mmCIF file with all atom_site columns, C-alpha atoms in Angstrom:
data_model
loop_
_atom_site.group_PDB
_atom_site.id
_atom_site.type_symbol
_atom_site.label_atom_id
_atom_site.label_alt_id
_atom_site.label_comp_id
_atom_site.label_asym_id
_atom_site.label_entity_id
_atom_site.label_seq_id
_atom_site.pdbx_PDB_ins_code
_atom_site.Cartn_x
_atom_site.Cartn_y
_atom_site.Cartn_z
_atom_site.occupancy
_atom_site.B_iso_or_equiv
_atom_site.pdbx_formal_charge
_atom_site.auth_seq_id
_atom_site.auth_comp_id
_atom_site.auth_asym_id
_atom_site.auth_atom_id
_atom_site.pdbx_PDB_model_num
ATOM 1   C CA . UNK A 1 1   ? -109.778 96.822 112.017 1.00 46.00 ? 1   UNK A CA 1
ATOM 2   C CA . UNK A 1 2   ? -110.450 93.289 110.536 1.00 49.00 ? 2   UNK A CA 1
ATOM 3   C CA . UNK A 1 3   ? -112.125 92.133 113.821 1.00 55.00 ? 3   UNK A CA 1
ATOM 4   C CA . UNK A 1 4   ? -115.372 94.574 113.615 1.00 60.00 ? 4   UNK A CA 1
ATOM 5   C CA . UNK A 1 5   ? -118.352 94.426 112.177 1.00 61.00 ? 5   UNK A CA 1
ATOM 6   C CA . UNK A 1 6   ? -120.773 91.472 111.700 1.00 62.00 ? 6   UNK A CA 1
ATOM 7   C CA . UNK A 1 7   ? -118.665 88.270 110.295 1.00 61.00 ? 7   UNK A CA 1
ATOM 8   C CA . UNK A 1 8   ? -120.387 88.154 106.664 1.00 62.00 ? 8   UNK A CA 1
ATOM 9   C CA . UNK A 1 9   ? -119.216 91.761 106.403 1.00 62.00 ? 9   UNK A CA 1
ATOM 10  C CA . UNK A 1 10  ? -115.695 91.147 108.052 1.00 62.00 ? 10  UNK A CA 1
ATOM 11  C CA . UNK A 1 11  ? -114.583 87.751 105.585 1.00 63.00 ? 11  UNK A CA 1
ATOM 12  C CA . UNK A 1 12  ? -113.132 90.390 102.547 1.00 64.00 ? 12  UNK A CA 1
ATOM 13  C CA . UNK A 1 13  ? -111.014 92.306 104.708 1.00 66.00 ? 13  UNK A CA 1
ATOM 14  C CA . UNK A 1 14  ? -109.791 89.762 106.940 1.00 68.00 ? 14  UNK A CA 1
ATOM 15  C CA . UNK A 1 15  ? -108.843 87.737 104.208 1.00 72.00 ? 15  UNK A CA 1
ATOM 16  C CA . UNK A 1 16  ? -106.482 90.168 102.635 1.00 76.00 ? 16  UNK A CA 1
ATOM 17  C CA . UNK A 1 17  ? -105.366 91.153 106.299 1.00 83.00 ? 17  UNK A CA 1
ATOM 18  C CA . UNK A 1 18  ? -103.801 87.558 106.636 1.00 87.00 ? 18  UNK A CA 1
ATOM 19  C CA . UNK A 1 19  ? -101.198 88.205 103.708 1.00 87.00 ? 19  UNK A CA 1
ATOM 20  C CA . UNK A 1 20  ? -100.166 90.987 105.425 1.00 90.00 ? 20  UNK A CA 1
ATOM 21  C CA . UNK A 1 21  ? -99.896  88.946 109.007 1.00 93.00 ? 21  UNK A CA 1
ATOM 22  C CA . UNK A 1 22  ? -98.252  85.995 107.341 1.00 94.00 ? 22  UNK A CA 1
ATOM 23  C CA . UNK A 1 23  ? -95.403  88.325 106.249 1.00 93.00 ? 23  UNK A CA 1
ATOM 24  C CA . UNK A 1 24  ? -94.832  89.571 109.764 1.00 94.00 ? 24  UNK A CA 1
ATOM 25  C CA . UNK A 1 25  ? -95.272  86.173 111.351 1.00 95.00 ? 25  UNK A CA 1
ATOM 26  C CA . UNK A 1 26  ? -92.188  85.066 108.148 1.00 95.00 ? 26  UNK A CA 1
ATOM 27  C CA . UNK A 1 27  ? -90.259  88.561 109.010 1.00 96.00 ? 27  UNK A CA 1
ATOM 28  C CA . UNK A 1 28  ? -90.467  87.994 113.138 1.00 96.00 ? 28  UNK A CA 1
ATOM 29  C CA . UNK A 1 29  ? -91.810  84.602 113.993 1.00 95.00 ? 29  UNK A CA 1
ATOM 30  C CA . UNK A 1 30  ? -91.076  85.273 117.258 1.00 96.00 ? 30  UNK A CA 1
ATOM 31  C CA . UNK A 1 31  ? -93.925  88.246 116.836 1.00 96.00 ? 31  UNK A CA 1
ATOM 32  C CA . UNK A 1 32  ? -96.453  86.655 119.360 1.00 96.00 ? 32  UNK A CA 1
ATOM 33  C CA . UNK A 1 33  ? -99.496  89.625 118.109 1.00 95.00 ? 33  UNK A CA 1
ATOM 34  C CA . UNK A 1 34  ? -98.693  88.174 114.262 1.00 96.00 ? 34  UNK A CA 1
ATOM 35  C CA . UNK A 1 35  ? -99.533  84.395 115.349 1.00 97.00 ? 35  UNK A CA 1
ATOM 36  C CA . UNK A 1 36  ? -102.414 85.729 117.447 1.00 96.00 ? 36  UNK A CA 1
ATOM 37  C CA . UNK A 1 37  ? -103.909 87.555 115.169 1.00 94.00 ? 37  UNK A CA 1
ATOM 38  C CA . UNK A 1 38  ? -103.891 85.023 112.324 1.00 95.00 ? 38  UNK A CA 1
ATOM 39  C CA . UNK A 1 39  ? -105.192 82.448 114.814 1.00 96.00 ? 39  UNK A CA 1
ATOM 40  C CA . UNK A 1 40  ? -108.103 84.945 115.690 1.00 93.00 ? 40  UNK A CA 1
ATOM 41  C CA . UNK A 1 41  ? -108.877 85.717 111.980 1.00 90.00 ? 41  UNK A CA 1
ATOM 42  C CA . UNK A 1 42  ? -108.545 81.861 111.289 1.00 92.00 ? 42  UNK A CA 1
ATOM 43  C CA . UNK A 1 43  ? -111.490 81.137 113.794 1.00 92.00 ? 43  UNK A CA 1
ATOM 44  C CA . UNK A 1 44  ? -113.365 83.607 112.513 1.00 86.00 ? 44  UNK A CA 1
ATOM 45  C CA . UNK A 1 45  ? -113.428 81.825 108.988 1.00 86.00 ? 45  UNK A CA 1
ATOM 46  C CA . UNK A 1 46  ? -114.019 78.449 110.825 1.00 90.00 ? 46  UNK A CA 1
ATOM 47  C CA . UNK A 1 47  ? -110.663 77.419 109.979 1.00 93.00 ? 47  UNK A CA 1
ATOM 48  C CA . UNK A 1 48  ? -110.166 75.473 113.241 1.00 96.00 ? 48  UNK A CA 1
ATOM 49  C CA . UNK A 1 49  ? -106.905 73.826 112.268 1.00 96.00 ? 49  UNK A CA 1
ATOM 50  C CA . UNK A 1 50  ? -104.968 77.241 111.339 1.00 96.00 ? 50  UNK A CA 1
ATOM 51  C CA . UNK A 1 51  ? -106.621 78.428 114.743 1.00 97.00 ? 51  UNK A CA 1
ATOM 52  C CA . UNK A 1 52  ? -105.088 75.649 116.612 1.00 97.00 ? 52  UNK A CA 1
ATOM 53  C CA . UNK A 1 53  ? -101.547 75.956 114.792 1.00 97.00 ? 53  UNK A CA 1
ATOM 54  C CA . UNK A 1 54  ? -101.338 79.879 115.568 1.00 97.00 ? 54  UNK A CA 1
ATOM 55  C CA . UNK A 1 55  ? -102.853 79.453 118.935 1.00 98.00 ? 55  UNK A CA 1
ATOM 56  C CA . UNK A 1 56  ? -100.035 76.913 119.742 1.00 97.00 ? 56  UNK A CA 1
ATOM 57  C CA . UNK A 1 57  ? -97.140  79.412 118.885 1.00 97.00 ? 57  UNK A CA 1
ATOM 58  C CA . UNK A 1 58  ? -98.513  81.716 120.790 1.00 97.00 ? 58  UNK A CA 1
ATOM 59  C CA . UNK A 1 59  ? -97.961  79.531 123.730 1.00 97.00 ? 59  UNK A CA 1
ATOM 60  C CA . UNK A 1 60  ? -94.854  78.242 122.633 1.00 96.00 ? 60  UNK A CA 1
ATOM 61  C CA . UNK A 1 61  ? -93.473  82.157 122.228 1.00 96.00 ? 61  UNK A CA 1
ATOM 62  C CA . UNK A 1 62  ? -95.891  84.428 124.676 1.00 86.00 ? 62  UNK A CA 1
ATOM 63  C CA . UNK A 1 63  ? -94.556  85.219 128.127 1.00 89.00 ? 63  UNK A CA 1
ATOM 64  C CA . UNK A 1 64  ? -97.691  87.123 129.285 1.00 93.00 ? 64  UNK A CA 1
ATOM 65  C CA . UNK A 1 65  ? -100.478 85.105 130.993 1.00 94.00 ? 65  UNK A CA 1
ATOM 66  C CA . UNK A 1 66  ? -103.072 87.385 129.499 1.00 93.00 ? 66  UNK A CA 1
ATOM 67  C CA . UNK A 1 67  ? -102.189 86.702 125.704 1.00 94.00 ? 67  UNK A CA 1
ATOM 68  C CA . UNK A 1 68  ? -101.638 82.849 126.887 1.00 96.00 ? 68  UNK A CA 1
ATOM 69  C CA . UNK A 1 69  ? -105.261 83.116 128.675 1.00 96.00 ? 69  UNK A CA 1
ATOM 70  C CA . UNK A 1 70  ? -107.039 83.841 125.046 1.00 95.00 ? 70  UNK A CA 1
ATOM 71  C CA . UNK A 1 71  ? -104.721 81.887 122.948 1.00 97.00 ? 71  UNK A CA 1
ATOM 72  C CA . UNK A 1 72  ? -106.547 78.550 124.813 1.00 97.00 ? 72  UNK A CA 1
ATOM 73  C CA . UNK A 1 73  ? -109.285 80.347 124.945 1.00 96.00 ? 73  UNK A CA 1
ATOM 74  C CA . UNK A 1 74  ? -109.406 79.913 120.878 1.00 97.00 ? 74  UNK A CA 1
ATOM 75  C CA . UNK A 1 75  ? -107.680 76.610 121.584 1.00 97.00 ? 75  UNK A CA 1
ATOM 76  C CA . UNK A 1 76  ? -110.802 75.923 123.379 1.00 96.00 ? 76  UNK A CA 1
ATOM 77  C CA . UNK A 1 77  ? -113.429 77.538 120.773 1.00 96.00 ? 77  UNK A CA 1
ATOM 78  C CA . UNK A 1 78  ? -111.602 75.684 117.922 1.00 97.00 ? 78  UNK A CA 1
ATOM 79  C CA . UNK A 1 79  ? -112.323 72.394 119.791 1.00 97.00 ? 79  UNK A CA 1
ATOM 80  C CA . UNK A 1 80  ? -115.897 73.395 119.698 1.00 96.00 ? 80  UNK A CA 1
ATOM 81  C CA . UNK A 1 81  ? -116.132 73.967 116.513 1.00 95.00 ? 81  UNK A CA 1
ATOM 82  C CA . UNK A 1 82  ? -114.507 70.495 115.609 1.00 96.00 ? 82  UNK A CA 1
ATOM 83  C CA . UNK A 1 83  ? -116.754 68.582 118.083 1.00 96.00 ? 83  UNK A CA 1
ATOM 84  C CA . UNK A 1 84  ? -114.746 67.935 120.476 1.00 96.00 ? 84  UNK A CA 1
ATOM 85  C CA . UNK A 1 85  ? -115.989 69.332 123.700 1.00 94.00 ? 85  UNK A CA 1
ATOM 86  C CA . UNK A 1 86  ? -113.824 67.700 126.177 1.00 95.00 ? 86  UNK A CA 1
ATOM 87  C CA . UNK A 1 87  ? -110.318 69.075 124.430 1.00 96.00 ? 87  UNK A CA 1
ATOM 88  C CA . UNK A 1 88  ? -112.456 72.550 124.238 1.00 96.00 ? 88  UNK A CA 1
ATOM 89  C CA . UNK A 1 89  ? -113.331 72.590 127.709 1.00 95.00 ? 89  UNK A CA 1
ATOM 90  C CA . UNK A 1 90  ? -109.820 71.520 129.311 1.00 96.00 ? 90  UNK A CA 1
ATOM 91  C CA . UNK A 1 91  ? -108.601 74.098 126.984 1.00 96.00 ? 91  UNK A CA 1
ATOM 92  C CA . UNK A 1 92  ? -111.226 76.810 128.440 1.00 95.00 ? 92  UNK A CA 1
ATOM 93  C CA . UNK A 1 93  ? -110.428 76.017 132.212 1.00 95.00 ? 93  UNK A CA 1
ATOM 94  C CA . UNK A 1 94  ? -106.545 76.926 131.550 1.00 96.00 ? 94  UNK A CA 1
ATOM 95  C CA . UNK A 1 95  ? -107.291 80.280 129.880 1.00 96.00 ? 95  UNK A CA 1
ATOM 96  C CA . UNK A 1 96  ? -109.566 80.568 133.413 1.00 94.00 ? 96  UNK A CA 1
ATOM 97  C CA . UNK A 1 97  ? -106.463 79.424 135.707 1.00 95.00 ? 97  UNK A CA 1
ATOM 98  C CA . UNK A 1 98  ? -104.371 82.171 133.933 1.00 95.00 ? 98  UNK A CA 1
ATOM 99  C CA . UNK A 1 99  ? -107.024 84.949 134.575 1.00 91.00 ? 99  UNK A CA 1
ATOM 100 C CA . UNK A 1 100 ? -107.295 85.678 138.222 1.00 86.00 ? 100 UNK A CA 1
ATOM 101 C CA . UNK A 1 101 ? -108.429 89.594 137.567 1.00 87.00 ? 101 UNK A CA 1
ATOM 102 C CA . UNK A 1 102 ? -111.305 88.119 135.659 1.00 83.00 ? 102 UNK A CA 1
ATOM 103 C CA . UNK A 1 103 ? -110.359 90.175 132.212 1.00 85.00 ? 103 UNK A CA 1
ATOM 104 C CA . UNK A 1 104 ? -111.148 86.916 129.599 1.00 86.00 ? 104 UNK A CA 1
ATOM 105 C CA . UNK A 1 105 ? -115.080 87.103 129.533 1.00 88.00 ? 105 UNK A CA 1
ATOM 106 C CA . UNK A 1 106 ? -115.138 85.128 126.449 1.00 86.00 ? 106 UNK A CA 1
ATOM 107 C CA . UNK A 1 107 ? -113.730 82.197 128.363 1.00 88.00 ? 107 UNK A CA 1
ATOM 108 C CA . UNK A 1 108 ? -116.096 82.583 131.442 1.00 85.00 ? 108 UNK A CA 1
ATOM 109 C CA . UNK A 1 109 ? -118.645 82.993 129.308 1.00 88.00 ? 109 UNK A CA 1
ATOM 110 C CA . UNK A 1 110 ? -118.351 80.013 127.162 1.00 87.00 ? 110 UNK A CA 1
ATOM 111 C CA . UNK A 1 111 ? -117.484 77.822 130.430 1.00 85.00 ? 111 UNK A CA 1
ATOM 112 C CA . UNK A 1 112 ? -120.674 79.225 132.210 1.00 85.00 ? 112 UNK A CA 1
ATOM 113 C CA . UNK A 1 113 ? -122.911 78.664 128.959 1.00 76.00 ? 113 UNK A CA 1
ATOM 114 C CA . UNK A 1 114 ? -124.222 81.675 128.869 1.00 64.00 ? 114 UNK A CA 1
ATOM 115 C CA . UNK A 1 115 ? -123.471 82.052 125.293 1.00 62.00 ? 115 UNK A CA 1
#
């Protein structure tokens, strides 16, 4: 479960998590849960380039709009965290567009500021 818990606690185990998901993502590249996941883990440790990189095949190989909906919406948050808000936001209105049953909170929540 590398994605619970409080970040500081989360770093060790993600960390050696990624070996594992880099093996898969080798093995299957076309594995589109592989490439998320890394991408997820990557923001996480404010790698914002890896992020972007993984986020990217996830578009390039998803089919689903709901796993294309959070990939930009960690497109969007890794724009953030690089400064650049307009790229972040553009990114954040497309994970919107492909959530019409209003399942992507973190998206809505980052457009509407609440967070």
């Amino acid at each position: 479960h590398p994605l619970n818990g409080p970040l500081r606690l989360r770093v060790n185990r993600e960390v050696s998590s990624l070996s594992w998901l880099y093996q898969l993502a080798q093995a299957d590249p076309h594995n589109v849960y592989a490439h998320y996941m890394i991408g997820r883990i990557a923001y996480d440790l404010q790698d914002y380039t890896q992020c972007e990189v993984q986020m990217l095949a996830v578009l390039n190989i998803g089919q689903e709009d709901g796993i294309k909906s959070s990939a930009y919406t960690y497109l969007g948050l890794s724009h953030f965290g690089q400064g650049d808000l307009v790229a972040g936001r553009q990114n954040l209105l497309k994970a919107e567009a492909l959530d019409p049953t209003y399942r992507n909170n973190t998206a809505r929540e980052e457009l509407s500021g609440l967070r």
